[in-house]
Amino acid sequence: QVQLVESGGGLVQAGGSLRLSCAASGTIFSINSMGWYRQAPGKARELVALITTAGSTTYADSVKGRFTISNDNAKNTVYLQMNSLKPEDTAVYYCNANTVTSFFASRKGVNYWGKGTLVTVSS
């Protein structure tokens, strides 16, 4: 099994910043990618940002230029630096990791999820 533990959520005023962290542990042979998703009340879960082990990144249009995703492969950790936060960024943010748990497993990987961390941005 793979466990993901998020941290860094909290309450911040509009225009402020937060940095989220997520550490993966457990039976991990390799990690293909790690990312952040968010879900606001009454809304569907959406991709915020994703980074591959090689460093290729993907961002939602709504956060481009404000959020930055990064990783530390040696620590199996992903970070999300969130700047210029807006009230519409308020959501539960979930860490995701696509992992290969064995040399014999498919390199396509399996998705694992953290429990989520709440980010609240006040106006």
mmCIF file of N, CA, C and O in Angstrom, residues 29-106:
data_model
loop_
_atom_site.group_PDB
_atom_site.id
_atom_site.type_symbol
_atom_site.label_atom_id
_atom_site.label_comp_id
_atom_site.label_asym_id
_atom_site.label_seq_id
_atom_site.Cartn_x
_atom_site.Cartn_y
_atom_site.Cartn_z
ATOM 1 N N PHE A 29 7.955 1.302 -5.784
ATOM 2 C CA PHE A 29 9.086 0.991 -6.645
ATOM 3 C C PHE A 29 9.518 2.241 -7.408
ATOM 4 O O PHE A 29 10.710 2.532 -7.509
ATOM 5 N N SER A 30 8.543 2.950 -7.930
ATOM 6 C CA SER A 30 8.814 4.195 -8.624
ATOM 7 C C SER A 30 7.532 5.016 -8.669
ATOM 8 O O SER A 30 6.437 4.491 -8.508
ATOM 9 N N ILE A 31 7.691 6.305 -8.902
ATOM 10 C CA ILE A 31 6.564 7.209 -9.027
ATOM 11 C C ILE A 31 6.579 7.821 -10.422
ATOM 12 O O ILE A 31 7.593 8.377 -10.847
ATOM 13 N N ASN A 32 5.467 7.702 -11.112
ATOM 14 C CA ASN A 32 5.361 8.297 -12.442
ATOM 15 C C ASN A 32 5.047 9.786 -12.359
ATOM 16 O O ASN A 32 5.599 10.588 -13.114
ATOM 17 N N SER A 33 4.137 10.143 -11.462
ATOM 18 C CA SER A 33 3.744 11.536 -11.325
ATOM 19 C C SER A 33 3.102 11.758 -9.968
ATOM 20 O O SER A 33 2.616 10.831 -9.334
ATOM 21 N N MET A 34 3.089 13.010 -9.542
ATOM 22 C CA MET A 34 2.349 13.420 -8.361
ATOM 23 C C MET A 34 1.629 14.715 -8.710
ATOM 24 O O MET A 34 2.116 15.504 -9.518
ATOM 25 N N GLY A 35 0.484 14.909 -8.097
ATOM 26 C CA GLY A 35 -0.277 16.098 -8.422
ATOM 27 C C GLY A 35 -1.224 16.506 -7.326
ATOM 28 O O GLY A 35 -1.343 15.843 -6.295
ATOM 29 N N TRP A 36 -1.872 17.630 -7.571
ATOM 30 C CA TRP A 36 -2.856 18.176 -6.658
ATOM 31 C C TRP A 36 -4.179 18.357 -7.376
ATOM 32 O O TRP A 36 -4.223 18.896 -8.491
ATOM 33 N N TYR A 37 -5.243 17.909 -6.743
ATOM 34 C CA TYR A 37 -6.597 18.111 -7.196
ATOM 35 C C TYR A 37 -7.348 18.855 -6.107
ATOM 36 O O TYR A 37 -6.951 18.837 -4.945
ATOM 37 N N ARG A 38 -8.436 19.501 -6.473
ATOM 38 C CA ARG A 38 -9.228 20.192 -5.467
ATOM 39 C C ARG A 38 -10.705 20.008 -5.740
ATOM 40 O O ARG A 38 -11.127 19.788 -6.876
ATOM 41 N N GLN A 39 -11.478 20.112 -4.675
ATOM 42 C CA GLN A 39 -12.919 19.992 -4.779
ATOM 43 C C GLN A 39 -13.566 21.015 -3.864
ATOM 44 O O GLN A 39 -13.384 20.982 -2.649
ATOM 45 N N ALA A 40 -14.315 21.923 -4.461
ATOM 46 C CA ALA A 40 -15.067 22.914 -3.717
ATOM 47 C C ALA A 40 -16.461 22.367 -3.423
ATOM 48 O O ALA A 40 -16.944 21.469 -4.118
ATOM 49 N N PRO A 41 -17.131 22.900 -2.403
ATOM 50 C CA PRO A 41 -18.485 22.432 -2.089
ATOM 51 C C PRO A 41 -19.416 22.529 -3.291
ATOM 52 O O PRO A 41 -19.502 23.567 -3.937
ATOM 53 N N GLY A 42 -20.084 21.432 -3.599
ATOM 54 C CA GLY A 42 -21.014 21.407 -4.709
ATOM 55 C C GLY A 42 -20.372 21.324 -6.072
ATOM 56 O O GLY A 42 -21.086 21.365 -7.082
ATOM 57 N N LYS A 43 -19.060 21.211 -6.118
ATOM 58 C CA LYS A 43 -18.350 21.162 -7.388
ATOM 59 C C LYS A 43 -17.639 19.822 -7.561
ATOM 60 O O LYS A 43 -17.383 19.103 -6.591
ATOM 61 N N ALA A 44 -17.310 19.505 -8.801
ATOM 62 C CA ALA A 44 -16.572 18.289 -9.097
ATOM 63 C C ALA A 44 -15.093 18.472 -8.791
ATOM 64 O O ALA A 44 -14.566 19.585 -8.821
ATOM 65 N N ARG A 45 -14.434 17.372 -8.513
ATOM 66 C CA ARG A 45 -13.007 17.423 -8.286
ATOM 67 C C ARG A 45 -12.295 17.746 -9.597
ATOM 68 O O ARG A 45 -12.623 17.204 -10.646
ATOM 69 N N GLU A 46 -11.306 18.622 -9.526
ATOM 70 C CA GLU A 46 -10.596 19.037 -10.718
ATOM 71 C C GLU A 46 -9.094 19.012 -10.490
ATOM 72 O O GLU A 46 -8.611 19.202 -9.378
ATOM 73 N N LEU A 47 -8.375 18.800 -11.569
ATOM 74 C CA LEU A 47 -6.925 18.844 -11.515
ATOM 75 C C LEU A 47 -6.461 20.277 -11.337
ATOM 76 O O LEU A 47 -6.900 21.178 -12.056
ATOM 77 N N VAL A 48 -5.564 20.486 -10.398
ATOM 78 C CA VAL A 48 -4.951 21.788 -10.183
ATOM 79 C C VAL A 48 -3.586 21.841 -10.851
ATOM 80 O O VAL A 48 -3.285 22.749 -11.626
ATOM 81 N N ALA A 49 -2.745 20.881 -10.532
ATOM 82 C CA ALA A 49 -1.404 20.827 -11.090
ATOM 83 C C ALA A 49 -0.861 19.420 -10.963
ATOM 84 O O ALA A 49 -1.219 18.686 -10.040
ATOM 85 N N LEU A 50 0.010 19.061 -11.869
ATOM 86 C CA LEU A 50 0.618 17.739 -11.880
ATOM 87 C C LEU A 50 2.060 17.855 -12.335
ATOM 88 O O LEU A 50 2.386 18.692 -13.186
ATOM 89 N N ILE A 51 2.905 17.010 -11.782
ATOM 90 C CA ILE A 51 4.304 16.995 -12.181
ATOM 91 C C ILE A 51 4.768 15.556 -12.312
ATOM 92 O O ILE A 51 4.459 14.709 -11.475
ATOM 93 N N THR A 52 5.483 15.268 -13.374
ATOM 94 C CA THR A 52 6.064 13.948 -13.552
ATOM 95 C C THR A 52 7.405 13.890 -12.845
ATOM 96 O O THR A 52 7.976 14.903 -12.448
ATOM 97 N N THR A 53 7.902 12.679 -12.692
ATOM 98 C CA THR A 53 9.201 12.507 -12.059
ATOM 99 C C THR A 53 10.288 13.248 -12.831
ATOM 100 O O THR A 53 11.237 13.765 -12.240
ATOM 101 N N ALA A 54 10.124 13.320 -14.140
ATOM 102 C CA ALA A 54 11.088 14.019 -14.977
ATOM 103 C C ALA A 54 10.969 15.534 -14.880
ATOM 104 O O ALA A 54 11.844 16.244 -15.389
ATOM 105 N N GLY A 55 9.896 16.039 -14.271
ATOM 106 C CA GLY A 55 9.748 17.464 -14.079
ATOM 107 C C GLY A 55 8.779 18.159 -15.008
ATOM 108 O O GLY A 55 8.636 19.389 -14.931
ATOM 109 N N SER A 56 8.119 17.430 -15.873
ATOM 110 C CA SER A 56 7.122 18.026 -16.750
ATOM 111 C C SER A 56 5.885 18.395 -15.940
ATOM 112 O O SER A 56 5.408 17.599 -15.130
ATOM 113 N N THR A 57 5.347 19.592 -16.157
ATOM 114 C CA THR A 57 4.230 20.086 -15.348
ATOM 115 C C THR A 57 3.002 20.387 -16.179
ATOM 116 O O THR A 57 3.085 20.715 -17.359
ATOM 117 N N THR A 58 1.852 20.283 -15.525
ATOM 118 C CA THR A 58 0.565 20.621 -16.103
ATOM 119 C C THR A 58 -0.216 21.424 -15.081
ATOM 120 O O THR A 58 -0.241 21.068 -13.906
ATOM 121 N N TYR A 59 -0.873 22.506 -15.524
ATOM 122 C CA TYR A 59 -1.653 23.350 -14.632
ATOM 123 C C TYR A 59 -3.040 23.585 -15.187
ATOM 124 O O TYR A 59 -3.237 23.665 -16.400
ATOM 125 N N ALA A 60 -3.992 23.721 -14.286
ATOM 126 C CA ALA A 60 -5.299 24.193 -14.688
ATOM 127 C C ALA A 60 -5.190 25.644 -15.135
ATOM 128 O O ALA A 60 -4.386 26.414 -14.593
ATOM 129 N N ASP A 61 -5.993 26.026 -16.116
ATOM 130 C CA ASP A 61 -5.934 27.392 -16.622
ATOM 131 C C ASP A 61 -6.183 28.419 -15.516
ATOM 132 O O ASP A 61 -5.601 29.506 -15.529
ATOM 133 N N SER A 62 -7.026 28.074 -14.566
ATOM 134 C CA SER A 62 -7.407 29.011 -13.520
ATOM 135 C C SER A 62 -6.280 29.338 -12.548
ATOM 136 O O SER A 62 -6.373 30.323 -11.813
ATOM 137 N N VAL A 63 -5.219 28.533 -12.524
ATOM 138 C CA VAL A 63 -4.141 28.758 -11.567
ATOM 139 C C VAL A 63 -2.816 29.085 -12.238
ATOM 140 O O VAL A 63 -1.831 29.371 -11.536
ATOM 141 N N LYS A 64 -2.769 29.073 -13.543
ATOM 142 C CA LYS A 64 -1.525 29.369 -14.247
ATOM 143 C C LYS A 64 -1.024 30.763 -13.890
ATOM 144 O O LYS A 64 -1.784 31.724 -13.881
ATOM 145 N N GLY A 65 0.248 30.848 -13.598
ATOM 146 C CA GLY A 65 0.846 32.113 -13.219
ATOM 147 C C GLY A 65 0.758 32.417 -11.749
ATOM 148 O O GLY A 65 1.424 33.353 -11.273
ATOM 149 N N ARG A 66 -0.046 31.666 -11.005
ATOM 150 C CA ARG A 66 -0.203 31.895 -9.572
ATOM 151 C C ARG A 66 0.324 30.732 -8.736
ATOM 152 O O ARG A 66 0.868 30.950 -7.654
ATOM 153 N N PHE A 67 0.143 29.514 -9.227
ATOM 154 C CA PHE A 67 0.563 28.322 -8.501
ATOM 155 C C PHE A 67 1.782 27.706 -9.163
ATOM 156 O O PHE A 67 1.933 27.761 -10.393
ATOM 157 N N THR A 68 2.624 27.090 -8.362
ATOM 158 C CA THR A 68 3.794 26.395 -8.867
ATOM 159 C C THR A 68 3.914 25.044 -8.185
ATOM 160 O O THR A 68 3.924 24.966 -6.953
ATOM 161 N N ILE A 69 3.993 23.991 -8.977
ATOM 162 C CA ILE A 69 4.171 22.657 -8.432
ATOM 163 C C ILE A 69 5.627 22.246 -8.585
ATOM 164 O O ILE A 69 6.283 22.583 -9.571
ATOM 165 N N SER A 70 6.132 21.542 -7.600
ATOM 166 C CA SER A 70 7.502 21.060 -7.634
ATOM 167 C C SER A 70 7.573 19.733 -6.894
ATOM 168 O O SER A 70 6.647 19.361 -6.170
ATOM 169 N N ASN A 71 8.667 19.023 -7.082
ATOM 170 C CA ASN A 71 8.810 17.750 -6.402
ATOM 171 C C ASN A 71 10.237 17.546 -5.918
ATOM 172 O O ASN A 71 11.181 18.194 -6.372
ATOM 173 N N ASP A 72 10.352 16.635 -4.973
ATOM 174 C CA ASP A 72 11.636 16.185 -4.463
ATOM 175 C C ASP A 72 11.596 14.669 -4.588
ATOM 176 O O ASP A 72 11.042 13.980 -3.736
ATOM 177 N N ASN A 73 12.165 14.165 -5.657
ATOM 178 C CA ASN A 73 12.074 12.736 -5.932
ATOM 179 C C ASN A 73 12.728 11.888 -4.845
ATOM 180 O O ASN A 73 12.257 10.795 -4.538
ATOM 181 N N ALA A 74 13.804 12.377 -4.274
ATOM 182 C CA ALA A 74 14.495 11.626 -3.231
ATOM 183 C C ALA A 74 13.619 11.439 -2.000
ATOM 184 O O ALA A 74 13.771 10.456 -1.271
ATOM 185 N N LYS A 75 12.712 12.377 -1.755
ATOM 186 C CA LYS A 75 11.829 12.315 -0.597
ATOM 187 C C LYS A 75 10.416 11.867 -0.944
ATOM 188 O O LYS A 75 9.559 11.822 -0.061
ATOM 189 N N ASN A 76 10.166 11.561 -2.210
ATOM 190 C CA ASN A 76 8.823 11.200 -2.669
ATOM 191 C C ASN A 76 7.800 12.240 -2.211
ATOM 192 O O ASN A 76 6.730 11.906 -1.693
ATOM 193 N N THR A 77 8.136 13.484 -2.421
ATOM 194 C CA THR A 77 7.326 14.584 -1.931
ATOM 195 C C THR A 77 7.004 15.558 -3.055
ATOM 196 O O THR A 77 7.845 15.821 -3.923
ATOM 197 N N VAL A 78 5.792 16.082 -3.028
ATOM 198 C CA VAL A 78 5.373 17.095 -3.980
ATOM 199 C C VAL A 78 4.903 18.324 -3.213
ATOM 200 O O VAL A 78 4.346 18.206 -2.119
ATOM 201 N N TYR A 79 5.142 19.495 -3.790
ATOM 202 C CA TYR A 79 4.766 20.753 -3.172
ATOM 203 C C TYR A 79 3.891 21.553 -4.125
ATOM 204 O O TYR A 79 3.999 21.447 -5.344
ATOM 205 N N LEU A 80 3.040 22.368 -3.563
ATOM 206 C CA LEU A 80 2.254 23.300 -4.350
ATOM 207 C C LEU A 80 2.351 24.668 -3.693
ATOM 208 O O LEU A 80 1.781 24.887 -2.622
ATOM 209 N N GLN A 81 3.078 25.566 -4.337
ATOM 210 C CA GLN A 81 3.179 26.941 -3.874
ATOM 211 C C GLN A 81 2.034 27.722 -4.487
ATOM 212 O O GLN A 81 1.934 27.819 -5.710
ATOM 213 N N MET A 82 1.180 28.276 -3.649
ATOM 214 C CA MET A 82 -0.001 28.989 -4.098
ATOM 215 C C MET A 82 0.135 30.458 -3.717
ATOM 216 O O MET A 82 0.155 30.797 -2.534
ATOM 217 N N ASN A 83 0.225 31.310 -4.718
ATOM 218 C CA ASN A 83 0.336 32.744 -4.522
ATOM 219 C C ASN A 83 -0.887 33.445 -5.081
ATOM 220 O O ASN A 83 -1.629 32.890 -5.884
ATOM 221 N N SER A 84 -1.069 34.687 -4.666
ATOM 222 C CA SER A 84 -2.187 35.499 -5.139
ATOM 223 C C SER A 84 -3.503 34.747 -5.031
ATOM 224 O O SER A 84 -4.300 34.705 -5.975
ATOM 225 N N LEU A 85 -3.733 34.169 -3.885
ATOM 226 C CA LEU A 85 -4.916 33.340 -3.698
ATOM 227 C C LEU A 85 -6.199 34.153 -3.802
ATOM 228 O O LEU A 85 -6.257 35.316 -3.383
ATOM 229 N N LYS A 86 -7.207 33.514 -4.354
ATOM 230 C CA LYS A 86 -8.511 34.115 -4.549
ATOM 231 C C LYS A 86 -9.558 33.316 -3.788
ATOM 232 O O LYS A 86 -9.378 32.128 -3.546
ATOM 233 N N PRO A 87 -10.672 33.947 -3.428
ATOM 234 C CA PRO A 87 -11.733 33.195 -2.746
ATOM 235 C C PRO A 87 -12.181 31.962 -3.513
ATOM 236 O O PRO A 87 -12.534 30.951 -2.890
ATOM 237 N N GLU A 88 -12.162 32.015 -4.827
ATOM 238 C CA GLU A 88 -12.569 30.870 -5.617
ATOM 239 C C GLU A 88 -11.587 29.707 -5.556
ATOM 240 O O GLU A 88 -11.875 28.622 -6.066
ATOM 241 N N ASP A 89 -10.428 29.916 -4.940
ATOM 242 C CA ASP A 89 -9.487 28.826 -4.712
ATOM 243 C C ASP A 89 -9.867 27.993 -3.497
ATOM 244 O O ASP A 89 -9.250 26.951 -3.254
ATOM 245 N N THR A 90 -10.839 28.441 -2.733
ATOM 246 C CA THR A 90 -11.265 27.718 -1.545
ATOM 247 C C THR A 90 -11.762 26.328 -1.922
ATOM 248 O O THR A 90 -12.656 26.179 -2.753
ATOM 249 N N ALA A 91 -11.180 25.321 -1.310
ATOM 250 C CA ALA A 91 -11.523 23.940 -1.621
ATOM 251 C C ALA A 91 -10.727 23.013 -0.722
ATOM 252 O O ALA A 91 -9.790 23.437 -0.033
ATOM 253 N N VAL A 92 -11.094 21.752 -0.751
ATOM 254 C CA VAL A 92 -10.251 20.719 -0.176
ATOM 255 C C VAL A 92 -9.280 20.282 -1.261
ATOM 256 O O VAL A 92 -9.697 19.928 -2.362
ATOM 257 N N TYR A 93 -8.014 20.324 -0.942
ATOM 258 C CA TYR A 93 -6.973 19.962 -1.898
ATOM 259 C C TYR A 93 -6.474 18.559 -1.596
ATOM 260 O O TYR A 93 -6.089 18.251 -0.470
ATOM 261 N N TYR A 94 -6.475 17.716 -2.615
ATOM 262 C CA TYR A 94 -6.093 16.320 -2.478
ATOM 263 C C TYR A 94 -4.797 16.037 -3.232
ATOM 264 O O TYR A 94 -4.646 16.428 -4.391
ATOM 265 N N CYS A 95 -3.912 15.344 -2.581
ATOM 266 C CA CYS A 95 -2.684 14.903 -3.213
ATOM 267 C C CYS A 95 -2.926 13.594 -3.943
ATOM 268 O O CYS A 95 -3.653 12.721 -3.461
ATOM 269 N N ASN A 96 -2.321 13.464 -5.105
ATOM 270 C CA ASN A 96 -2.408 12.252 -5.897
ATOM 271 C C ASN A 96 -1.010 11.797 -6.287
ATOM 272 O O ASN A 96 -0.142 12.612 -6.587
ATOM 273 N N ALA A 97 -0.814 10.488 -6.279
ATOM 274 C CA ALA A 97 0.431 9.921 -6.759
ATOM 275 C C ALA A 97 0.130 8.732 -7.643
ATOM 276 O O ALA A 97 -0.657 7.862 -7.269
ATOM 277 N N ASN A 98 0.726 8.713 -8.812
ATOM 278 C CA ASN A 98 0.643 7.560 -9.693
ATOM 279 C C ASN A 98 1.932 6.778 -9.509
ATOM 280 O O ASN A 98 3.005 7.259 -9.880
ATOM 281 N N THR A 99 1.808 5.591 -8.931
ATOM 282 C CA THR A 99 2.988 4.852 -8.516
ATOM 283 C C THR A 99 3.037 3.459 -9.122
ATOM 284 O O THR A 99 2.019 2.848 -9.433
ATOM 285 N N VAL A 100 4.240 2.967 -9.261
ATOM 286 C CA VAL A 100 4.511 1.571 -9.595
ATOM 287 C C VAL A 100 5.082 0.938 -8.341
ATOM 288 O O VAL A 100 6.120 1.382 -7.840
ATOM 289 N N THR A 101 4.415 -0.073 -7.816
ATOM 290 C CA THR A 101 4.783 -0.627 -6.525
ATOM 291 C C THR A 101 5.725 -1.820 -6.607
ATOM 292 O O THR A 101 6.236 -2.270 -5.587
ATOM 293 N N SER A 102 5.951 -2.331 -7.792
ATOM 294 C CA SER A 102 6.816 -3.493 -7.968
ATOM 295 C C SER A 102 7.473 -3.438 -9.330
ATOM 296 O O SER A 102 6.913 -2.897 -10.283
ATOM 297 N N PHE A 103 8.661 -4.012 -9.411
ATOM 298 C CA PHE A 103 9.349 -4.139 -10.688
ATOM 299 C C PHE A 103 8.491 -4.904 -11.691
ATOM 300 O O PHE A 103 8.578 -4.665 -12.902
ATOM 301 N N PHE A 104 7.661 -5.821 -11.197
ATOM 302 C CA PHE A 104 6.862 -6.675 -12.058
ATOM 303 C C PHE A 104 5.511 -6.071 -12.425
ATOM 304 O O PHE A 104 4.785 -6.649 -13.236
ATOM 305 N N ALA A 105 5.162 -4.952 -11.842
ATOM 306 C CA ALA A 105 3.886 -4.311 -12.114
ATOM 307 C C ALA A 105 3.946 -3.495 -13.395
ATOM 308 O O ALA A 105 5.019 -3.146 -13.882
ATOM 309 N N SER A 106 2.763 -3.175 -13.902
ATOM 310 C CA SER A 106 2.672 -2.338 -15.087
ATOM 311 C C SER A 106 3.290 -0.975 -14.827
ATOM 312 O O SER A 106 3.060 -0.367 -13.777
#
